[in-house]
């Protein structure tokens, strides 16, 4: 029997980048060997920023294909699309009643994303986002939630909500913990003081779909330092090399950085080749999967059935506790 339950989600916002991969997806693949895993495409979470309705469905399928191409195995992991399970929205609406709104206004991501807009103009989905995320998590009662460190505060809020609920209605939810990789925050190529994120723009990110020429070009523009490997940009590139190149190559550049003999043009070229080689089989597999959308849909439908059987149990228990269903 698998030891623990793991759950995580990724928003379908178009191309995933190497930050999503090293902070989350690669870890999902490793975890599925040892645990009961639920991984989902968080499509309801992708509506609070600008989006094109004509593209959204394709992005959902694209994310599903990326999950599987990167190594998630639908026979070992339960892979599903959030909006297809009404239990997520039902639990979110329920849990919203047990968390003071002040907790939501304090969320860093809310403040960052809503901050530029006039008071009251941010959409309510942005404020409510962590409640939906708490519902996503608590429905499956996971021990661990593997995420990058930008999601820590949200996972913490799901613990707060679980705690408030348990205190009032008796033990119902376990308290989930975050699980980080060694790279919980991959930085932007152009502004290494910020995390790599799609909202910063295309040249800040290396996307999992980027062809070799694009990877080479983006890396050639990446910020480094004056030659000692201590600048945030250089450190970020050395970190990427550690994860995408072989051990000896990564060590060679680490040594050169310490000895202040590092040549960043070489580093960038070597890194571009390593990342391109690493991504090639993932890209090929993804193209093959997307050529057969019916098959992908079948996999997602099977995942939804499996996930829903777990989600419904939690939801029934919650509804019983709060008196919306008859007790035992
Ligand atoms: P999302 O879609 O923004 O990102 C998906 C995952 O990638 C991680 N990540 C990074 N890791 C390292 N370095 C980076 N530069 C980087 N950028 C992103 C994120 O931390 C995340 O793990 N709210 C979530 C989706 C979600 C969720 C959930 C996750 C919805 N419900 C329930 C876990 C459990 C999000 O927006 O991730």
GROMACS .gro file of C-alpha atoms and ligand atoms in nm:
model
  365
    1UNK     CA    1   0.000   0.000   0.000
    2UNK     CA    2   0.129   0.349  -0.079
    3UNK     CA    3   0.243   0.526   0.237
    4UNK     CA    4   0.088   0.870   0.204
    5UNK     CA    5  -0.142   1.075  -0.012
    6UNK     CA    6  -0.001   1.352  -0.228
    7UNK     CA    7  -0.197   1.618  -0.412
    8UNK     CA    8  -0.104   1.911  -0.630
    9UNK     CA    9  -0.233   2.117  -0.922
   10UNK     CA   10  -0.103   2.336  -1.201
   11UNK     CA   11  -0.296   2.611  -1.379
   12UNK     CA   12  -0.345   2.568  -1.754
   13UNK     CA   13  -0.205   2.903  -1.862
   14UNK     CA   14  -0.035   2.797  -2.184
   15UNK     CA   15   0.323   2.693  -2.184
   16UNK     CA   16   0.465   2.553  -1.862
   17UNK     CA   17   0.819   2.674  -1.789
   18UNK     CA   18   1.124   2.515  -1.630
   19UNK     CA   19   1.025   2.675  -1.296
   20UNK     CA   20   0.699   2.478  -1.300
   21UNK     CA   21   0.898   2.172  -1.396
   22UNK     CA   22   1.178   2.190  -1.137
   23UNK     CA   23   0.955   2.327  -0.862
   24UNK     CA   24   0.663   2.091  -0.914
   25UNK     CA   25   0.611   1.862  -1.212
   26UNK     CA   26   0.941   1.674  -1.196
   27UNK     CA   27   0.873   1.606  -0.829
   28UNK     CA   28   0.522   1.478  -0.909
   29UNK     CA   29   0.679   1.218  -1.137
   30UNK     CA   30   0.916   1.099  -0.867
   31UNK     CA   31   0.648   1.090  -0.599
   32UNK     CA   32   0.406   0.872  -0.795
   33UNK     CA   33   0.628   0.565  -0.744
   34UNK     CA   34   0.591   0.572  -0.369
   35UNK     CA   35   0.260   0.735  -0.286
   36UNK     CA   36  -0.107   0.761  -0.366
   37UNK     CA   37  -0.102   1.065  -0.594
   38UNK     CA   38  -0.364   1.309  -0.723
   39UNK     CA   39  -0.252   1.567  -0.979
   40UNK     CA   40  -0.493   1.802  -1.143
   41UNK     CA   41  -0.524   2.078  -1.396
   42UNK     CA   42  -0.645   2.379  -1.199
   43UNK     CA   43  -0.862   2.532  -1.470
   44UNK     CA   44  -1.095   2.718  -1.232
   45UNK     CA   45  -0.785   2.889  -1.097
   46UNK     CA   46  -0.691   3.019  -1.440
   47UNK     CA   47  -0.983   3.259  -1.472
   48UNK     CA   48  -0.884   3.542  -1.240
   49UNK     CA   49  -0.622   3.685  -1.478
   50UNK     CA   50  -0.663   3.794  -1.840
   51UNK     CA   51  -0.743   3.492  -2.054
   52UNK     CA   52  -0.876   3.408  -2.396
   53UNK     CA   53  -1.181   3.180  -2.380
   54UNK     CA   54  -1.104   3.046  -2.727
   55UNK     CA   55  -0.770   2.913  -2.604
   56UNK     CA   56  -0.863   2.777  -2.264
   57UNK     CA   57  -0.977   2.427  -2.361
   58UNK     CA   58  -0.665   2.375  -2.574
   59UNK     CA   59  -0.455   2.486  -2.276
   60UNK     CA   60  -0.626   2.232  -2.052
   61UNK     CA   61  -0.546   1.951  -2.296
   62UNK     CA   62  -0.197   2.088  -2.345
   63UNK     CA   63  -0.133   2.076  -1.970
   64UNK     CA   64  -0.268   1.722  -1.950
   65UNK     CA   65  -0.038   1.619  -2.235
   66UNK     CA   66   0.256   1.789  -2.061
   67UNK     CA   67   0.184   1.601  -1.737
   68UNK     CA   68   0.195   1.266  -1.914
   69UNK     CA   69   0.482   1.353  -2.150
   70UNK     CA   70   0.690   1.457  -1.848
   71UNK     CA   71   0.636   1.113  -1.696
   72UNK     CA   72   0.311   1.109  -1.500
   73UNK     CA   73   0.153   0.771  -1.554
   74UNK     CA   74  -0.230   0.772  -1.548
   75UNK     CA   75  -0.229   0.415  -1.421
   76UNK     CA   76  -0.027   0.516  -1.113
   77UNK     CA   77  -0.136   0.878  -1.060
   78UNK     CA   78  -0.491   1.008  -1.066
   79UNK     CA   79  -0.488   1.290  -1.322
   80UNK     CA   80  -0.798   1.505  -1.362
   81UNK     CA   81  -0.941   1.845  -1.448
   82UNK     CA   82  -1.064   2.049  -1.152
   83UNK     CA   83  -1.378   2.202  -1.307
   84UNK     CA   84  -1.515   1.860  -1.398
   85UNK     CA   85  -1.557   1.769  -1.032
   86UNK     CA   86  -1.832   1.982  -0.875
   87UNK     CA   87  -1.706   1.880  -0.529
   88UNK     CA   88  -1.422   2.135  -0.556
   89UNK     CA   89  -1.660   2.427  -0.598
   90UNK     CA   90  -1.902   2.285  -0.338
   91UNK     CA   91  -1.637   2.250  -0.071
   92UNK     CA   92  -1.490   2.592  -0.154
   93UNK     CA   93  -1.827   2.766  -0.111
   94UNK     CA   94  -1.872   2.579   0.216
   95UNK     CA   95  -1.526   2.653   0.357
   96UNK     CA   96  -1.549   3.022   0.271
   97UNK     CA   97  -1.786   3.054   0.568
   98UNK     CA   98  -1.522   2.945   0.815
   99UNK     CA   99  -1.236   3.183   0.733
  100UNK     CA  100  -1.233   3.555   0.814
  101UNK     CA  101  -1.204   3.766   0.499
  102UNK     CA  102  -0.905   3.948   0.655
  103UNK     CA  103  -0.697   3.633   0.605
  104UNK     CA  104  -0.763   3.656   0.233
  105UNK     CA  105  -0.679   4.025   0.206
  106UNK     CA  106  -0.343   3.950   0.370
  107UNK     CA  107  -0.235   3.696   0.108
  108UNK     CA  108   0.084   3.814  -0.064
  109UNK     CA  109  -0.023   3.693  -0.405
  110UNK     CA  110  -0.355   3.876  -0.375
  111UNK     CA  111  -0.177   4.195  -0.274
  112UNK     CA  112   0.070   4.166  -0.561
  113UNK     CA  113  -0.186   4.088  -0.827
  114UNK     CA  114  -0.460   4.319  -0.704
  115UNK     CA  115  -0.220   4.588  -0.587
  116UNK     CA  116  -0.194   4.768  -0.917
  117UNK     CA  117  -0.569   4.801  -0.949
  118UNK     CA  118  -0.790   5.061  -0.787
  119UNK     CA  119  -0.946   4.952  -0.459
  120UNK     CA  120  -1.240   4.722  -0.525
  121UNK     CA  121  -1.152   4.660  -0.890
  122UNK     CA  122  -0.970   4.329  -0.845
  123UNK     CA  123  -1.206   4.046  -0.929
  124UNK     CA  124  -1.351   3.850  -0.639
  125UNK     CA  125  -1.203   3.528  -0.780
  126UNK     CA  126  -0.855   3.661  -0.704
  127UNK     CA  127  -0.944   3.717  -0.340
  128UNK     CA  128  -1.129   3.387  -0.312
  129UNK     CA  129  -0.855   3.187  -0.488
  130UNK     CA  130  -0.691   3.048  -0.170
  131UNK     CA  131  -1.028   2.919  -0.046
  132UNK     CA  132  -1.076   2.723  -0.366
  133UNK     CA  133  -0.720   2.599  -0.330
  134UNK     CA  134  -0.792   2.489   0.027
  135UNK     CA  135  -1.093   2.296  -0.102
  136UNK     CA  136  -0.878   2.136  -0.376
  137UNK     CA  137  -0.637   2.018  -0.111
  138UNK     CA  138  -0.865   1.921   0.176
  139UNK     CA  139  -1.097   1.711  -0.042
  140UNK     CA  140  -0.819   1.455  -0.083
  141UNK     CA  141  -0.676   1.473   0.271
  142UNK     CA  142  -0.315   1.471   0.149
  143UNK     CA  143  -0.019   1.455   0.384
  144UNK     CA  144   0.195   1.653   0.140
  145UNK     CA  145   0.134   1.915  -0.126
  146UNK     CA  146   0.435   1.942  -0.359
  147UNK     CA  147   0.462   2.304  -0.479
  148UNK     CA  148   0.711   2.583  -0.541
  149UNK     CA  149   0.762   2.825  -0.253
  150UNK     CA  150   0.527   3.086  -0.401
  151UNK     CA  151   0.241   2.857  -0.294
  152UNK     CA  152   0.350   2.814   0.069
  153UNK     CA  153   0.119   3.080   0.204
  154UNK     CA  154  -0.178   2.923   0.027
  155UNK     CA  155  -0.104   2.580   0.172
  156UNK     CA  156  -0.070   2.744   0.514
  157UNK     CA  157  -0.413   2.900   0.470
  158UNK     CA  158  -0.559   2.559   0.390
  159UNK     CA  159  -0.418   2.445   0.726
  160UNK     CA  160  -0.577   2.746   0.897
  161UNK     CA  161  -0.914   2.669   0.740
  162UNK     CA  162  -0.884   2.301   0.832
  163UNK     CA  163  -0.795   2.403   1.188
  164UNK     CA  164  -1.092   2.641   1.222
  165UNK     CA  165  -1.325   2.376   1.084
  166UNK     CA  166  -1.191   2.097   1.307
  167UNK     CA  167  -1.215   2.316   1.615
  168UNK     CA  168  -1.578   2.396   1.554
  169UNK     CA  169  -1.709   2.067   1.414
  170UNK     CA  170  -1.465   1.807   1.548
  171UNK     CA  171  -1.172   1.631   1.378
  172UNK     CA  172  -1.244   1.624   1.005
  173UNK     CA  173  -0.936   1.730   0.813
  174UNK     CA  174  -0.569   1.640   0.850
  175UNK     CA  175  -0.328   1.932   0.823
  176UNK     CA  176  -0.142   1.919   0.489
  177UNK     CA  177   0.224   2.020   0.461
  178UNK     CA  178   0.415   2.161   0.165
  179UNK     CA  179   0.682   1.956  -0.001
  180UNK     CA  180   0.959   2.144  -0.180
  181UNK     CA  181   1.219   2.032  -0.429
  182UNK     CA  182   1.578   2.154  -0.414
  183UNK     CA  183   1.464   2.426  -0.653
  184UNK     CA  184   1.146   2.573  -0.504
  185UNK     CA  185   1.211   2.910  -0.673
  186UNK     CA  186   1.369   2.921  -1.017
  187UNK     CA  187   1.446   3.282  -1.104
  188UNK     CA  188   1.369   3.484  -1.417
  189UNK     CA  189   1.641   3.491  -1.684
  190UNK     CA  190   1.616   3.866  -1.734
  191UNK     CA  191   1.541   3.978  -1.381
  192UNK     CA  192   1.688   3.723  -1.141
  193UNK     CA  193   1.552   3.907  -0.839
  194UNK     CA  194   1.208   3.780  -0.938
  195UNK     CA  195   1.085   3.423  -0.977
  196UNK     CA  196   1.045   3.287  -1.327
  197UNK     CA  197   0.680   3.338  -1.414
  198UNK     CA  198   0.472   3.364  -1.723
  199UNK     CA  199   0.329   3.698  -1.618
  200UNK     CA  200   0.675   3.858  -1.644
  201UNK     CA  201   0.687   3.774  -2.015
  202UNK     CA  202   0.823   3.519  -2.262
  203UNK     CA  203   1.193   3.607  -2.245
  204UNK     CA  204   1.198   3.571  -1.867
  205UNK     CA  205   1.106   3.202  -1.896
  206UNK     CA  206   1.240   2.891  -2.061
  207UNK     CA  207   0.930   2.704  -2.167
  208UNK     CA  208   0.906   2.328  -2.184
  209UNK     CA  209   0.792   2.365  -2.547
  210UNK     CA  210   1.076   2.592  -2.658
  211UNK     CA  211   1.278   2.458  -2.953
  212UNK     CA  212   1.661   2.459  -2.922
  213UNK     CA  213   1.704   2.785  -3.118
  214UNK     CA  214   1.468   2.969  -2.884
  215UNK     CA  215   1.638   2.827  -2.575
  216UNK     CA  216   1.976   2.937  -2.709
  217UNK     CA  217   1.847   3.285  -2.786
  218UNK     CA  218   1.677   3.335  -2.449
  219UNK     CA  219   1.983   3.214  -2.261
  220UNK     CA  220   2.214   3.436  -2.464
  221UNK     CA  221   2.023   3.734  -2.319
  222UNK     CA  222   2.015   3.601  -1.963
  223UNK     CA  223   2.163   3.823  -1.691
  224UNK     CA  224   2.485   3.692  -1.528
  225UNK     CA  225   2.753   3.882  -1.332
  226UNK     CA  226   3.109   4.002  -1.372
  227UNK     CA  227   3.257   3.654  -1.360
  228UNK     CA  228   3.257   3.496  -1.014
  229UNK     CA  229   2.926   3.310  -1.015
  230UNK     CA  230   2.791   3.502  -0.715
  231UNK     CA  231   2.531   3.714  -0.896
  232UNK     CA  232   2.169   3.596  -0.872
  233UNK     CA  233   2.149   3.546  -1.249
  234UNK     CA  234   2.468   3.340  -1.268
  235UNK     CA  235   2.362   3.131  -0.969
  236UNK     CA  236   2.030   3.061  -1.137
  237UNK     CA  237   2.201   2.942  -1.455
  238UNK     CA  238   2.442   2.722  -1.257
  239UNK     CA  239   2.144   2.575  -1.075
  240UNK     CA  240   1.972   2.497  -1.404
  241UNK     CA  241   2.292   2.333  -1.528
  242UNK     CA  242   2.300   2.116  -1.218
  243UNK     CA  243   1.952   1.991  -1.295
  244UNK     CA  244   1.972   1.950  -1.670
  245UNK     CA  245   2.336   1.860  -1.745
  246UNK     CA  246   2.546   1.566  -1.629
  247UNK     CA  247   2.724   1.588  -1.296
  248UNK     CA  248   3.077   1.639  -1.436
  249UNK     CA  249   2.976   1.924  -1.662
  250UNK     CA  250   2.793   2.101  -1.379
  251UNK     CA  251   3.094   2.054  -1.147
  252UNK     CA  252   3.333   2.192  -1.411
  253UNK     CA  253   3.137   2.517  -1.435
  254UNK     CA  254   3.091   2.541  -1.058
  255UNK     CA  255   3.470   2.513  -1.019
  256UNK     CA  256   3.532   2.773  -1.289
  257UNK     CA  257   3.293   3.010  -1.112
  258UNK     CA  258   3.479   2.966  -0.781
  259UNK     CA  259   3.811   3.022  -0.956
  260UNK     CA  260   3.666   3.322  -1.137
  261UNK     CA  261   3.756   3.177  -1.475
  262UNK     CA  262   3.401   3.104  -1.582
  263UNK     CA  263   3.307   3.209  -1.935
  264UNK     CA  264   2.939   3.279  -1.946
  265UNK     CA  265   2.912   3.239  -2.323
  266UNK     CA  266   3.030   2.876  -2.277
  267UNK     CA  267   2.799   2.822  -1.983
  268UNK     CA  268   2.501   2.948  -2.181
  269UNK     CA  269   2.583   2.733  -2.483
  270UNK     CA  270   2.634   2.421  -2.272
  271UNK     CA  271   2.316   2.488  -2.077
  272UNK     CA  272   2.115   2.548  -2.396
  273UNK     CA  273   2.230   2.212  -2.534
  274UNK     CA  274   2.163   2.030  -2.206
  275UNK     CA  275   1.812   2.170  -2.169
  276UNK     CA  276   1.726   2.110  -2.536
  277UNK     CA  277   1.845   1.748  -2.513
  278UNK     CA  278   1.655   1.696  -2.190
  279UNK     CA  279   1.331   1.840  -2.327
  280UNK     CA  280   1.341   1.671  -2.669
  281UNK     CA  281   1.179   1.340  -2.569
  282UNK     CA  282   0.919   1.524  -2.357
  283UNK     CA  283   0.831   1.747  -2.652
  284UNK     CA  284   0.805   1.450  -2.888
  285UNK     CA  285   0.583   1.256  -2.653
  286UNK     CA  286   0.362   1.558  -2.600
  287UNK     CA  287   0.315   1.610  -2.974
  288UNK     CA  288   0.212   1.245  -3.010
  289UNK     CA  289  -0.035   1.273  -2.721
  290UNK     CA  290  -0.193   1.591  -2.859
  291UNK     CA  291  -0.241   1.420  -3.195
  292UNK     CA  292  -0.500   1.199  -3.022
  293UNK     CA  293  -0.718   1.427  -2.807
  294UNK     CA  294  -0.987   1.160  -2.770
  295UNK     CA  295  -0.742   0.935  -2.593
  296UNK     CA  296  -0.636   1.219  -2.362
  297UNK     CA  297  -1.002   1.286  -2.284
  298UNK     CA  298  -1.053   0.918  -2.198
  299UNK     CA  299  -0.761   0.931  -1.955
  300UNK     CA  300  -0.896   1.248  -1.795
  301UNK     CA  301  -1.245   1.098  -1.766
  302UNK     CA  302  -1.106   0.791  -1.589
  303UNK     CA  303  -0.903   1.018  -1.359
  304UNK     CA  304  -1.214   1.222  -1.278
  305UNK     CA  305  -1.406   0.910  -1.174
  306UNK     CA  306  -1.126   0.798  -0.942
  307UNK     CA  307  -1.078   1.144  -0.792
  308UNK     CA  308  -1.449   1.198  -0.746
  309UNK     CA  309  -1.491   0.879  -0.545
  310UNK     CA  310  -1.246   1.021  -0.288
  311UNK     CA  311  -1.375   1.379  -0.307
  312UNK     CA  312  -1.738   1.273  -0.252
  313UNK     CA  313  -1.649   1.092   0.070
  314UNK     CA  314  -1.491   1.404   0.216
  315UNK     CA  315  -1.774   1.625   0.099
  316UNK     CA  316  -2.037   1.393   0.253
  317UNK     CA  317  -1.848   1.390   0.583
  318UNK     CA  318  -1.833   1.772   0.579
  319UNK     CA  319  -2.200   1.811   0.492
  320UNK     CA  320  -2.288   1.571   0.771
  321UNK     CA  321  -2.076   1.757   1.025
  322UNK     CA  322  -2.230   2.092   0.945
  323UNK     CA  323  -2.581   1.953   0.945
  324UNK     CA  324  -2.664   1.968   0.575
  325UNK     CA  325  -2.716   1.591   0.572
  326UNK     CA  326  -2.863   1.363   0.837
  327UNK     CA  327  -2.606   1.229   1.087
  328UNK     CA  328  -2.517   0.861   1.122
  329LIG     P1  329   0.094   2.752  -1.083
  329LIG     O1  330   0.012   2.698  -1.193
  329LIG     O2  331   0.121   2.899  -1.084
  329LIG     O3  332   0.232   2.679  -1.077
  329LIG     C1  333   0.240   2.538  -1.078
  329LIG     C2  334   0.352   2.494  -0.986
  329LIG     O4  335   0.477   2.546  -1.030
  329LIG     C3  336   0.542   2.609  -0.920
  329LIG     N1  337   0.624   2.720  -0.971
  329LIG     C4  338   0.755   2.732  -0.951
  329LIG     N2  339   0.844   2.655  -0.885
  329LIG     C5  340   0.973   2.696  -0.884
  329LIG     N3  341   1.016   2.808  -0.945
  329LIG     C6  342   0.931   2.889  -1.012
  329LIG     N4  343   0.975   2.999  -1.074
  329LIG     C7  344   0.793   2.852  -1.018
  329LIG     N5  345   0.684   2.907  -1.075
  329LIG     C8  346   0.580   2.826  -1.045
  329LIG     C9  347   0.428   2.659  -0.831
  329LIG     O5  348   0.472   2.684  -0.699
  329LIG    C10  349   0.332   2.544  -0.841
  329LIG     O6  350   0.368   2.439  -0.751
  329LIG     N6  351  -0.225   2.786  -0.697
  329LIG    C11  352  -0.145   2.694  -0.778
  329LIG    C12  353  -0.228   2.585  -0.844
  329LIG    C13  354  -0.317   2.512  -0.748
  329LIG    C14  355  -0.274   2.420  -0.650
  329LIG    C15  356  -0.394   2.377  -0.586
  329LIG    C16  357  -0.150   2.366  -0.613
  329LIG    C17  358  -0.452   2.524  -0.739
  329LIG     N7  359  -0.498   2.443  -0.643
  329LIG    C18  360  -0.389   2.282  -0.482
  329LIG    C19  361  -0.146   2.274  -0.509
  329LIG    C20  362  -0.265   2.232  -0.444
  329LIG    C21  363  -0.075   2.773  -0.888
  329LIG     O7  364  -0.121   2.877  -0.927
  329LIG     O8  365   0.032   2.710  -0.943
   0.00000   0.00000   0.00000
